[in-house]
Amino acid sequence: MSWTAHRTCVRITAMRWSHLTARPDGDPLLDRAAPVASPLLPAPPGVTVRTFETPAFAGMTFYEIRAKSLINRVPGTSRVPFEWTVNPYRGCSHACTYCLAGDTPILLADGSTRPLAQIRPGDAVMGTMGAGAHRRYVPTTVLDHWATSKPSFRVTLADGTRLVASGDHRFLTDRGWRHVSPTEPHLPALAVGDLMFGVGRFAEPPKESPDYQAGFICGLVRGDAADGGAAVENDAWIRADGYLDDVSLTEAVRWPETPTGDWFRGFLAGAFGAVGRTDRLAVVFECGDTAFLHRIAEALTCLGLVARGPGRVRPGAVGRVETERHLEAALRFRHLTGSSMRPLDASGVGVRRERRLTVVDIEDLGLTLPLFDISTGTGDFIADGVVSHNCFARNTHTYLDLDPGHDFDSRVVVKVNAGELIRRELAAPRWSGAPIAMGTNVDVYQRAEGRYRLMPEILAALRDHANPFSILTKGTLILRDLDLLRQAAAVTRVGLSFSVGFVDETVWGSAEPGTPSPRRRLEAVRRFTDAGFAVGVLMAPILPGLTDSEESIEETVSAIAASGATSVTPLPLHLRPGAREWYAAWLGREHPRLLPRYRELFGNGSYLPRAYQEEIGARVRLAARRHGLHRPDAAAARRVPDDNRAPRSDQLTLL
């Protein structure tokens, strides 16, 4: 694994880590209650900033620090059921990042486009809402924008669209959201033959060549004459005045014998300025000059747009030519002609899949390129005519003055001296030997652990001091440390617990795309139970309206029982600040019909009503009895028990 590293001083003004610092004149363990993350040096002389040139960690930065302490006391006001924690990481490499080339045109809410590299937070872009194929276009706001460098792929569609993206980037297809070339084998991958959703490749804007300028003047002047000279001065006339500095009016109003594409573009823009208007998605031209209307129809056809009309026009009557009434036609006219038009109103228009958006090639470019991404209120945006997924923002990094979205996924703080710290703290005279919970804030078996291998040293220290501990994880990397866990279990209490809220692969692929699949987690449970461990499973989170049905609960409990787990503890969803915003955006995009129910259930709070929680608990208990699983009572689920059952975490988040 190749890597690069450099040293950098981190100023307190740039990353506010000082509030995590242990008091220099007091016991770091017993004199204070601190955040769940362990403290860092307030102004370290140097932090190693490391990047790895491998697909799994492309675009990620790891801040290797020497922390001041590792075992951390949970604040007394916290609702979590444990007192001490160990978290060797801050930030999570489970999450995916999604990136595109900077010149990729992004559809703005007004119908215009702008390169992705030039998009900024606060911009209004077009997104979608709905579930599956039943989606509609809606305006949405850009929440964040960032740049990175990642190994790049080129995706080619049947209509000639070419999109340069990272392997992690997701597009909406007829088989759901698909990664271009995922680094994790369990993630759904894009394939040749997939149909994408969207409007198709955006047209290149016109160049104001002499032909375009002549066509513009011709369309405007002849259109004004066809309309009886009733046109008032507008932006089109101001543009024409500027063009007359370079183009002869006498020459411009003549019909060319062989009009070029530029001339047709300019002609339509000028004609629209004289006799055109928009009728929602249709572009309409109306006047009494049949010959002029036929010229408009010819120009539209030559530019690949379907023209309706003008048909026969009676003397003295007004004839009409219009484009098709769909979003693709409306955008193509705007982009091809450069007409001055009112902002496009596409809200509520259905999202379609097209044969011309079939994937015909996915090419690994073999290059690491500068790429960009944004996050939006709907969780997606339209990139060169296709529906494109974006990254979500989380709140867990903000106290370090790091961005809550991209930084959470791509900037991971690694406490590289975790092994020596925990040995020193376990040996301290004042340490009581209390149980320690791990995986309660950030998963200790995230992908980064495969590179840094901090857990073997931590487990060895806990084993050598016979200190009880528990681990809660969504990762299957824990299997690597099976032998160490066996050794620790021979001398102290070891609680192991996996989080499996549901087994529905569709919900998992959408809600938890950066984690091992539920089936793989349950396979890991089976491995540990075969090794003699009593493994608990937290059914967390149970999602109202999605995984709380009788069928979902029955299927999930049945799979948990089949894995050999000794207990199942249901934990319905709760939404902390940060996670609340992430989940609301995801729900509105994927399941908007559920938004009223969630407003009713959660209101302005983080927790579901007690009656709902009790009902879910009762249904899980009944299913557990049917499948021979004993669910521990609430008290037993909140501690490291004598029979090696896992402690209750307040809840693993979807993040």
XYZ file of C-alpha atoms in Angstrom:
655
model
C 0.000 0.000 0.000
C 1.652 3.190 -1.156
C 1.174 6.328 0.881
C 2.283 9.871 1.289
C 2.589 11.841 4.491
C 3.505 15.276 5.664
C 3.680 17.070 8.975
C 1.555 20.058 9.749
C 0.864 22.172 12.823
C -2.815 22.453 13.653
C -3.737 25.831 15.079
C -6.504 26.026 17.654
C -8.218 28.665 15.538
C -8.443 26.221 12.622
C -9.556 23.075 14.475
C -10.987 23.681 17.921
C -9.648 20.581 19.613
C -8.706 22.385 22.822
C -12.018 21.589 24.528
C -11.147 17.889 24.328
C -7.925 18.355 26.285
C -7.416 16.724 29.649
C -6.639 19.130 32.467
C -2.879 19.247 32.914
C -3.231 19.523 36.692
C -5.840 16.855 37.268
C -6.594 13.200 36.708
C -7.791 12.873 33.100
C -10.053 9.966 34.006
C -11.700 10.850 37.280
C -11.782 14.619 37.544
C -14.051 15.414 34.629
C -16.900 14.263 32.454
C -15.934 14.733 28.808
C -17.524 14.162 25.409
C -17.626 10.553 24.242
C -14.597 11.140 21.994
C -11.330 10.945 23.812
C -9.279 14.131 24.337
C -6.610 15.394 22.012
C -3.642 17.633 22.605
C -4.789 21.249 22.518
C -1.941 22.525 20.372
C 0.173 19.553 19.262
C 3.629 20.274 17.894
C 2.725 18.280 14.806
C 0.030 16.086 13.341
C 0.862 13.546 10.661
C -1.532 14.007 7.762
C -1.591 10.884 5.630
C -3.292 9.839 2.414
C -3.290 6.388 0.793
C -3.198 5.784 -2.942
C -5.567 2.834 -2.886
C -9.190 2.727 -4.102
C -10.628 2.014 -0.646
C -9.190 5.231 0.818
C -9.011 7.462 -2.251
C -9.916 11.053 -1.418
C -9.589 10.469 2.328
C -7.243 12.185 4.750
C -6.148 10.626 8.047
C -4.951 12.910 10.852
C -2.614 10.777 12.957
C -2.388 12.312 16.417
C -0.915 11.276 19.744
C -3.864 11.630 22.088
C -3.486 12.548 25.736
C -5.872 9.883 27.033
C -8.076 7.151 25.629
C -10.436 5.866 28.315
C -13.162 8.457 28.565
C -15.962 9.063 31.018
C -19.417 9.700 29.565
C -21.107 12.888 30.812
C -23.576 12.289 33.614
C -26.363 13.880 31.585
C -26.008 11.366 28.756
C -28.755 8.797 28.213
C -26.291 6.068 27.227
C -26.208 3.142 29.677
C -22.445 2.927 30.205
C -19.922 5.065 32.068
C -16.626 4.543 30.237
C -15.777 4.360 26.548
C -12.813 3.925 24.219
C -12.933 5.431 20.715
C -9.633 5.277 18.807
C -11.144 7.031 15.749
C -13.061 10.240 15.112
C -14.883 10.259 11.771
C -15.831 7.152 9.858
C -14.438 5.521 6.741
C -17.586 3.376 6.448
C -19.238 6.245 4.573
C -18.887 6.764 0.825
C -17.963 9.922 -1.059
C -19.425 10.751 -4.444
C -17.573 12.882 -6.985
C -17.726 14.091 -10.585
C -15.412 16.001 -12.901
C -15.490 19.765 -12.408
C -16.672 20.543 -15.951
C -19.807 18.379 -15.569
C -22.789 20.680 -16.279
C -25.297 20.815 -13.412
C -28.937 21.745 -14.016
C -29.953 24.854 -12.085
C -33.516 25.375 -10.900
C -34.133 28.083 -13.538
C -33.286 25.717 -16.413
C -29.761 26.977 -17.074
C -26.579 24.992 -16.368
C -23.299 25.655 -14.628
C -20.099 23.560 -14.322
C -19.950 21.561 -11.099
C -16.688 23.239 -10.069
C -18.474 26.608 -10.085
C -21.490 25.565 -8.005
C -21.602 27.190 -4.572
C -23.584 26.650 -1.342
C -26.908 28.478 -1.539
C -27.328 27.933 -5.302
C -30.748 26.682 -6.406
C -30.383 23.499 -8.469
C -32.796 20.868 -9.724
C -33.193 17.694 -7.670
C -35.813 14.968 -7.411
C -38.187 13.574 -4.833
C -40.049 10.296 -4.723
C -39.341 6.590 -4.516
C -37.877 4.303 -7.161
C -39.148 5.153 -10.636
C -41.918 7.381 -9.243
C -39.862 10.528 -8.887
C -40.525 14.154 -9.750
C -38.236 17.096 -10.342
C -38.117 19.738 -7.597
C -35.880 22.751 -6.951
C -33.417 22.252 -4.102
C -30.635 24.201 -2.414
C -26.919 23.367 -2.459
C -25.787 22.818 1.135
C -22.087 22.162 0.618
C -19.427 21.977 -2.108
C -15.960 20.448 -1.986
C -13.070 19.228 -4.106
C -10.966 16.086 -3.932
C -8.770 13.851 -6.109
C -9.774 10.262 -6.789
C -9.212 7.433 -9.267
C -11.580 8.185 -12.133
C -13.874 6.308 -14.490
C -15.672 7.362 -17.677
C -19.298 6.267 -18.104
C -20.640 6.477 -21.671
C -24.342 6.410 -22.514
C -26.059 5.529 -25.789
C -26.830 9.190 -26.570
C -23.139 10.054 -26.391
C -23.134 11.417 -22.843
C -19.750 10.915 -21.181
C -19.501 11.335 -17.423
C -16.185 11.250 -15.562
C -16.768 10.128 -11.970
C -15.178 8.377 -9.027
C -15.877 4.696 -8.498
C -18.026 5.491 -5.458
C -20.345 7.837 -7.339
C -23.950 6.677 -7.682
C -26.443 7.152 -10.499
C -30.150 6.302 -10.523
C -30.930 3.377 -12.843
C -33.806 1.015 -13.536
C -32.163 -1.275 -10.934
C -31.935 1.458 -8.291
C -28.914 3.499 -7.189
C -25.710 2.015 -8.621
C -22.053 2.808 -7.864
C -19.826 3.336 -10.903
C -17.189 0.905 -9.604
C -17.540 0.308 -5.846
C -14.527 -0.644 -3.756
C -16.719 -2.751 -1.468
C -17.911 -5.990 -3.139
C -21.320 -5.891 -1.425
C -22.269 -2.492 -2.902
C -24.522 -2.441 -6.008
C -22.454 -1.744 -9.124
C -23.342 -0.005 -12.369
C -23.276 -2.297 -15.409
C -23.408 -2.019 -19.175
C -27.074 -2.192 -20.155
C -28.419 -0.286 -17.136
C -30.935 2.427 -17.984
C -30.345 5.772 -16.315
C -33.033 8.273 -15.334
C -33.002 11.871 -16.504
C -33.366 14.141 -19.506
C -30.237 13.162 -21.406
C -27.127 15.086 -22.336
C -27.375 18.857 -22.091
C -26.838 20.758 -25.352
C -23.773 22.947 -25.682
C -24.645 26.660 -25.452
C -24.335 28.619 -28.715
C -21.215 30.519 -29.685
C -22.045 34.040 -30.824
C -20.432 33.579 -34.222
C -21.239 35.840 -37.212
C -23.746 33.217 -38.425
C -25.467 33.138 -35.031
C -25.613 36.941 -34.903
C -27.011 37.170 -38.458
C -29.631 34.528 -37.698
C -30.605 36.329 -34.500
C -31.139 39.646 -36.284
C -33.076 37.918 -39.090
C -35.403 36.147 -36.671
C -35.993 39.256 -34.580
C -36.570 41.734 -37.421
C -38.681 39.418 -39.611
C -40.610 38.256 -36.561
C -41.362 41.845 -35.637
C -42.615 42.475 -39.162
C -44.713 39.285 -39.118
C -46.291 40.473 -35.880
C -47.205 43.826 -37.363
C -44.355 45.732 -35.713
C -46.046 45.457 -32.321
C -43.008 44.227 -30.424
C -41.720 46.447 -27.628
C -38.046 46.932 -26.880
C -36.699 44.115 -24.751
C -33.455 42.258 -24.098
C -33.538 40.786 -27.606
C -33.407 44.262 -29.194
C -30.549 45.280 -26.924
C -28.637 42.170 -28.040
C -29.387 42.969 -31.684
C -27.988 46.470 -31.317
C -24.727 44.977 -30.107
C -24.605 42.505 -33.001
C -25.085 45.267 -35.581
C -21.575 46.492 -34.798
C -20.290 43.359 -36.579
C -23.144 42.334 -38.905
C -24.790 44.301 -41.738
C -28.540 44.665 -41.194
C -29.173 44.458 -44.948
C -27.288 41.177 -45.231
C -28.681 39.770 -42.005
C -32.386 39.961 -42.916
C -31.889 37.909 -46.097
C -32.696 34.196 -46.025
C -29.404 32.317 -46.486
C -29.298 29.692 -49.213
C -27.644 27.114 -46.928
C -28.272 28.028 -43.263
C -25.749 26.635 -40.786
C -26.533 25.215 -37.366
C -25.312 28.457 -35.770
C -27.646 30.446 -38.001
C -30.642 28.284 -37.010
C -29.804 28.721 -33.325
C -29.585 32.484 -33.666
C -32.724 32.619 -35.814
C -34.811 30.799 -33.208
C -33.467 33.005 -30.410
C -34.352 36.136 -32.387
C -37.756 34.797 -33.424
C -38.532 33.953 -29.806
C -37.661 37.522 -28.832
C -40.213 38.777 -31.379
C -43.149 36.334 -31.362
C -42.274 33.650 -28.801
C -43.461 32.783 -25.306
C -43.411 29.818 -22.965
C -46.452 27.798 -21.946
C -45.058 25.785 -18.998
C -42.731 23.361 -20.783
C -43.722 24.199 -24.368
C -42.080 26.978 -26.407
C -44.747 28.693 -28.536
C -44.412 31.005 -31.569
C -47.512 32.867 -32.814
C -47.971 35.290 -35.721
C -49.947 35.705 -38.952
C -47.042 35.082 -41.360
C -47.263 31.440 -42.472
C -43.920 31.535 -44.313
C -42.160 32.793 -41.199
C -43.765 30.083 -39.063
C -42.616 27.436 -41.573
C -39.054 28.792 -41.236
C -39.335 28.396 -37.462
C -40.567 24.809 -37.865
C -37.680 24.071 -40.243
C -35.139 25.487 -37.785
C -36.566 23.470 -34.900
C -36.453 20.261 -36.966
C -32.896 20.875 -38.119
C -31.820 21.244 -34.470
C -33.477 17.944 -33.496
C -36.626 19.391 -31.921
C -40.107 18.253 -32.897
C -42.184 21.136 -34.291
C -45.973 21.069 -34.086
C -47.727 23.325 -36.620
C -48.281 25.657 -38.267
C -50.682 23.822 -40.561
C -52.981 25.964 -42.690
C -53.456 29.519 -41.465
C -56.485 31.474 -42.726
C -55.848 35.043 -43.932
C -56.001 37.425 -41.025
C -55.711 34.582 -38.477
C -52.815 33.862 -36.138
C -50.832 30.692 -36.766
C -48.914 28.714 -34.166
C -45.784 26.559 -33.946
C -44.764 24.925 -30.680
C -42.295 22.397 -29.323
C -43.230 19.211 -27.490
C -44.483 19.678 -23.936
C -41.816 17.835 -21.962
C -38.755 18.813 -19.989
C -36.196 17.461 -22.444
C -37.556 19.676 -25.245
C -37.792 22.742 -23.001
C -34.179 22.373 -21.864
C -32.848 21.598 -25.331
C -34.440 24.741 -26.800
C -33.064 26.924 -24.004
C -29.574 25.505 -24.151
C -29.270 25.359 -27.966
C -30.560 28.843 -28.723
C -29.408 30.916 -25.767
C -32.783 32.705 -25.806
C -33.591 35.205 -23.093
C -36.450 33.425 -21.306
C -38.225 33.402 -17.996
C -36.940 30.882 -15.406
C -38.096 27.365 -16.166
C -40.861 25.946 -13.990
C -40.310 22.175 -13.930
C -41.577 21.446 -10.400
C -43.572 18.248 -10.283
C -42.521 16.983 -13.727
C -42.027 13.224 -13.703
C -38.527 11.734 -14.006
C -38.258 9.338 -16.938
C -35.862 6.649 -18.026
C -34.874 6.526 -21.668
C -33.299 3.922 -23.954
C -30.881 6.592 -25.123
C -29.599 6.741 -21.529
C -28.487 3.094 -21.606
C -24.974 2.548 -20.251
C -22.787 1.333 -23.124
C -19.332 1.551 -21.533
C -17.627 1.945 -18.136
C -13.919 2.675 -18.551
C -11.273 2.848 -15.838
C -9.195 5.843 -16.905
C -6.242 4.753 -14.783
C -5.857 8.341 -13.603
C -6.369 10.185 -10.332
C -8.177 13.374 -11.304
C -9.491 16.448 -9.481
C -13.185 15.847 -8.803
C -15.984 17.771 -7.109
C -19.201 17.043 -5.262
C -22.097 18.854 -3.643
C -24.755 18.027 -1.084
C -28.330 19.244 -1.599
C -31.579 19.318 0.304
C -33.034 16.446 -1.739
C -29.847 14.367 -1.644
C -29.386 14.411 -5.410
C -28.899 16.657 -8.442
C -28.943 16.452 -12.251
C -25.459 15.996 -13.724
C -25.322 16.380 -17.517
C -28.895 15.199 -17.774
C -28.870 12.177 -15.432
C -30.002 11.841 -11.815
C -26.923 11.762 -9.604
C -26.638 10.944 -5.892
C -24.759 13.211 -3.502
C -23.206 12.889 -0.074
C -25.048 13.634 3.193
C -23.954 15.928 6.011
C -23.498 14.801 9.599
C -23.091 16.885 12.714
C -20.513 14.809 14.561
C -17.446 16.679 13.258
C -18.608 20.240 13.923
C -17.123 20.460 17.412
C -13.669 20.024 15.805
C -14.444 22.843 13.352
C -14.473 20.219 10.617
C -17.211 20.082 7.999
C -20.091 17.820 9.137
C -20.555 16.275 5.715
C -17.521 15.562 3.585
C -15.041 15.916 6.454
C -16.863 13.272 8.506
C -16.364 10.792 5.664
C -12.981 11.899 4.388
C -11.084 13.361 7.381
C -10.600 10.733 10.044
C -8.709 11.483 13.245
C -6.651 8.443 14.260
C -5.238 8.121 17.775
C -2.161 6.175 16.780
C -0.873 5.816 20.328
C -4.082 4.126 21.497
C -2.295 0.921 22.500
C 0.262 2.524 24.805
C -2.325 4.927 26.243
C -4.775 2.249 27.280
C -2.030 0.185 28.950
C -0.926 3.209 30.941
C -4.459 4.106 31.973
C -5.443 0.557 32.897
C -2.349 0.363 35.113
C -3.106 3.664 36.880
C -3.707 3.166 40.650
C -6.977 5.058 40.531
C -8.478 3.005 37.690
C -11.259 0.861 39.150
C -11.423 -1.830 36.463
C -14.915 -0.743 35.382
C -16.401 -2.183 32.171
C -15.466 -0.300 28.993
C -17.791 0.041 26.014
C -16.377 0.318 22.483
C -18.104 1.161 19.211
C -20.608 3.423 20.934
C -19.842 6.595 19.013
C -17.832 5.624 15.918
C -17.429 2.027 14.811
C -14.024 0.750 15.980
C -14.112 -1.798 13.139
C -14.617 0.679 10.315
C -12.523 0.238 7.154
C -9.680 2.400 8.502
C -9.048 -0.210 11.201
C -7.909 -2.587 8.462
C -5.018 -0.194 7.799
C -4.160 1.084 11.298
C -4.768 -2.110 13.335
C -5.341 -0.281 16.628
C -7.798 -2.787 18.068
C -5.374 -5.734 18.513
C -3.223 -3.635 20.891
C -6.301 -2.378 22.736
C -7.705 -5.902 23.096
C -4.350 -7.282 24.240
C -4.137 -4.601 26.955
C -7.680 -5.317 28.163
C -6.852 -9.033 28.204
C -3.623 -8.549 30.130
C -5.425 -6.423 32.761
C -8.474 -8.720 32.809
C -10.665 -5.653 32.333
C -14.260 -6.349 31.225
C -15.342 -4.762 27.962
C -17.950 -4.854 25.252
C -17.894 -4.139 21.518
C -20.790 -2.986 19.383
C -20.155 -3.001 15.629
C -21.638 -3.074 12.160
C -18.304 -4.196 10.715
C -17.206 -7.733 9.904
C -13.513 -6.846 10.336
C -13.897 -7.919 13.974
C -13.476 -11.506 12.757
C -9.776 -10.740 12.287
C -9.407 -10.473 16.077
C -11.318 -13.636 16.979
C -8.300 -15.298 18.654
C -7.570 -12.227 20.805
C -11.209 -12.023 21.848
C -11.122 -15.716 22.828
C -8.061 -15.060 24.997
C -9.710 -12.055 26.654
C -12.928 -13.995 27.295
C -10.905 -16.619 29.191
C -9.921 -14.074 31.859
C -12.721 -11.461 31.898
C -16.244 -10.687 30.731
C -16.434 -9.891 27.016
C -19.677 -8.667 25.506
C -20.077 -8.830 21.728
C -22.970 -7.267 19.915
C -23.798 -6.611 16.274
C -26.236 -4.025 15.006
C -28.735 -5.453 12.503
C -31.890 -3.372 12.319
C -33.387 -5.142 9.309
C -32.486 -7.623 6.600
C -34.225 -5.898 3.684
C -31.426 -5.502 1.123
C -33.187 -2.640 -0.662
C -33.502 -0.538 2.492
C -29.914 -1.394 3.475
C -28.546 -0.375 0.059
C -30.229 2.994 0.376
C -29.913 3.767 4.093
C -26.600 2.105 5.061
C -24.611 1.830 1.818
C -21.178 2.067 3.461
C -21.624 -0.880 5.830
C -21.401 -4.641 5.318
C -24.765 -6.084 4.335
C -27.059 -7.413 7.110
C -26.514 -10.971 5.867
C -22.721 -10.607 6.143
C -23.077 -9.260 9.687
C -25.237 -12.230 10.625
C -22.645 -14.572 9.112
C -20.115 -12.965 11.489
C -22.520 -13.574 14.379
C -22.588 -17.259 13.414
C -18.773 -17.397 13.368
C -18.577 -15.989 16.891
C -21.326 -18.198 18.271
C -19.583 -21.224 16.765
C -16.464 -20.047 18.635
C -18.371 -20.145 21.927
C -19.379 -16.499 22.370
C -22.839 -15.456 23.467
C -23.498 -12.769 20.869
C -26.326 -10.280 21.201
C -27.929 -8.496 18.279
C -29.325 -5.019 18.568
C -32.225 -4.627 16.148
C -31.166 -1.064 15.541
C -32.466 1.082 14.122
C -36.046 0.003 13.442
C -37.403 2.522 10.938
C -41.063 3.589 11.252
C -43.025 2.806 8.122
C -40.114 0.929 6.531
C -38.914 -1.897 8.774
C -41.484 -1.918 11.599
C -44.117 -4.059 9.874
C -45.019 -7.532 11.149
C -43.412 -9.043 8.045
C -40.150 -7.118 8.422
C -39.863 -7.843 12.142
C -40.617 -11.516 11.604
C -38.068 -11.849 8.789
C -35.363 -10.010 10.731
C -35.868 -11.876 14.020
C -35.931 -15.187 12.140
C -32.589 -14.381 10.475
C -31.087 -13.274 13.791
C -32.201 -16.509 15.465
C -30.785 -18.574 12.602
C -27.404 -16.864 13.086
C -27.109 -18.330 16.594
C -27.466 -15.034 18.461
C -28.430 -15.442 22.112
C -30.553 -12.306 22.363
C -32.244 -9.616 20.321
C -32.855 -6.110 21.641
C -35.061 -3.785 19.571
C -34.077 -0.114 19.327
C -36.469 2.060 17.324
C -34.972 4.969 15.430
C -34.117 8.161 17.232
C -32.729 11.247 15.583
C -30.029 13.378 17.141
C -29.304 16.842 15.707
C -27.298 16.297 12.527
C -28.662 12.785 12.033
C -32.139 14.314 12.061
C -31.350 16.562 9.078
C -29.623 13.719 7.202
C -32.520 11.340 7.725
C -35.167 13.940 6.826
C -33.441 14.618 3.494
C -33.129 10.889 2.766
C -36.755 10.207 3.713
C -38.067 13.098 1.639
C -36.174 11.823 -1.378
C -36.830 8.106 -1.062
C -40.147 7.922 0.828
C -41.935 11.297 0.801
C -45.262 9.665 1.654
C -43.875 8.975 5.145
C -42.981 12.575 5.966
C -46.366 13.420 7.594
C -46.144 10.320 9.785
C -42.624 11.196 10.941
C -43.675 14.752 11.760
C -46.488 13.334 13.863
C -44.252 10.774 15.598
C -41.178 12.921 16.282
C -42.539 16.457 16.388
C -39.572 18.620 17.366
C -37.949 15.921 19.490
C -35.397 13.168 18.946
C -37.322 10.195 20.336
C -40.407 8.267 19.280
C -43.441 8.221 21.609
C -43.183 5.754 24.484
C -46.337 3.953 23.319
C -44.778 3.295 19.914
C -41.540 2.025 21.476
C -43.443 -0.287 23.796
C -45.499 -1.662 20.906
C -42.359 -2.403 18.871
C -40.755 -4.036 21.908
C -43.765 -6.278 22.430
C -43.857 -7.353 18.779
C -40.145 -8.197 18.788
C -40.497 -10.162 22.050
C -43.325 -12.231 20.566
C -41.289 -12.950 17.432
C -38.250 -13.808 19.566
C -40.265 -16.350 21.569
C -41.563 -17.930 18.372
C -37.967 -18.399 17.184
C -36.527 -19.520 20.518
C -34.689 -16.289 21.329
C -34.686 -14.904 24.851
C -34.695 -11.125 24.837
C -33.070 -9.684 27.970
C -35.007 -7.196 30.053
C -34.216 -3.494 29.798
C -31.793 -3.550 32.717
C -29.850 -6.508 31.330
C -29.592 -4.822 27.960
C -27.934 -1.753 29.530
C -24.817 -3.296 31.045
C -22.030 -5.792 30.415
C -23.746 -8.835 31.942
C -22.198 -11.832 33.587
C -23.265 -14.186 30.790
C -21.359 -12.241 28.128
C -24.397 -10.640 26.570
C -23.662 -7.313 24.969
C -24.420 -3.957 26.571
C -27.099 -1.725 25.204
C -25.908 1.209 23.121
C -28.137 4.238 22.985
C -28.268 3.493 19.274
C -26.018 3.017 16.305
C -26.910 5.699 13.818
C -27.529 5.218 10.127
C -24.347 7.184 9.524
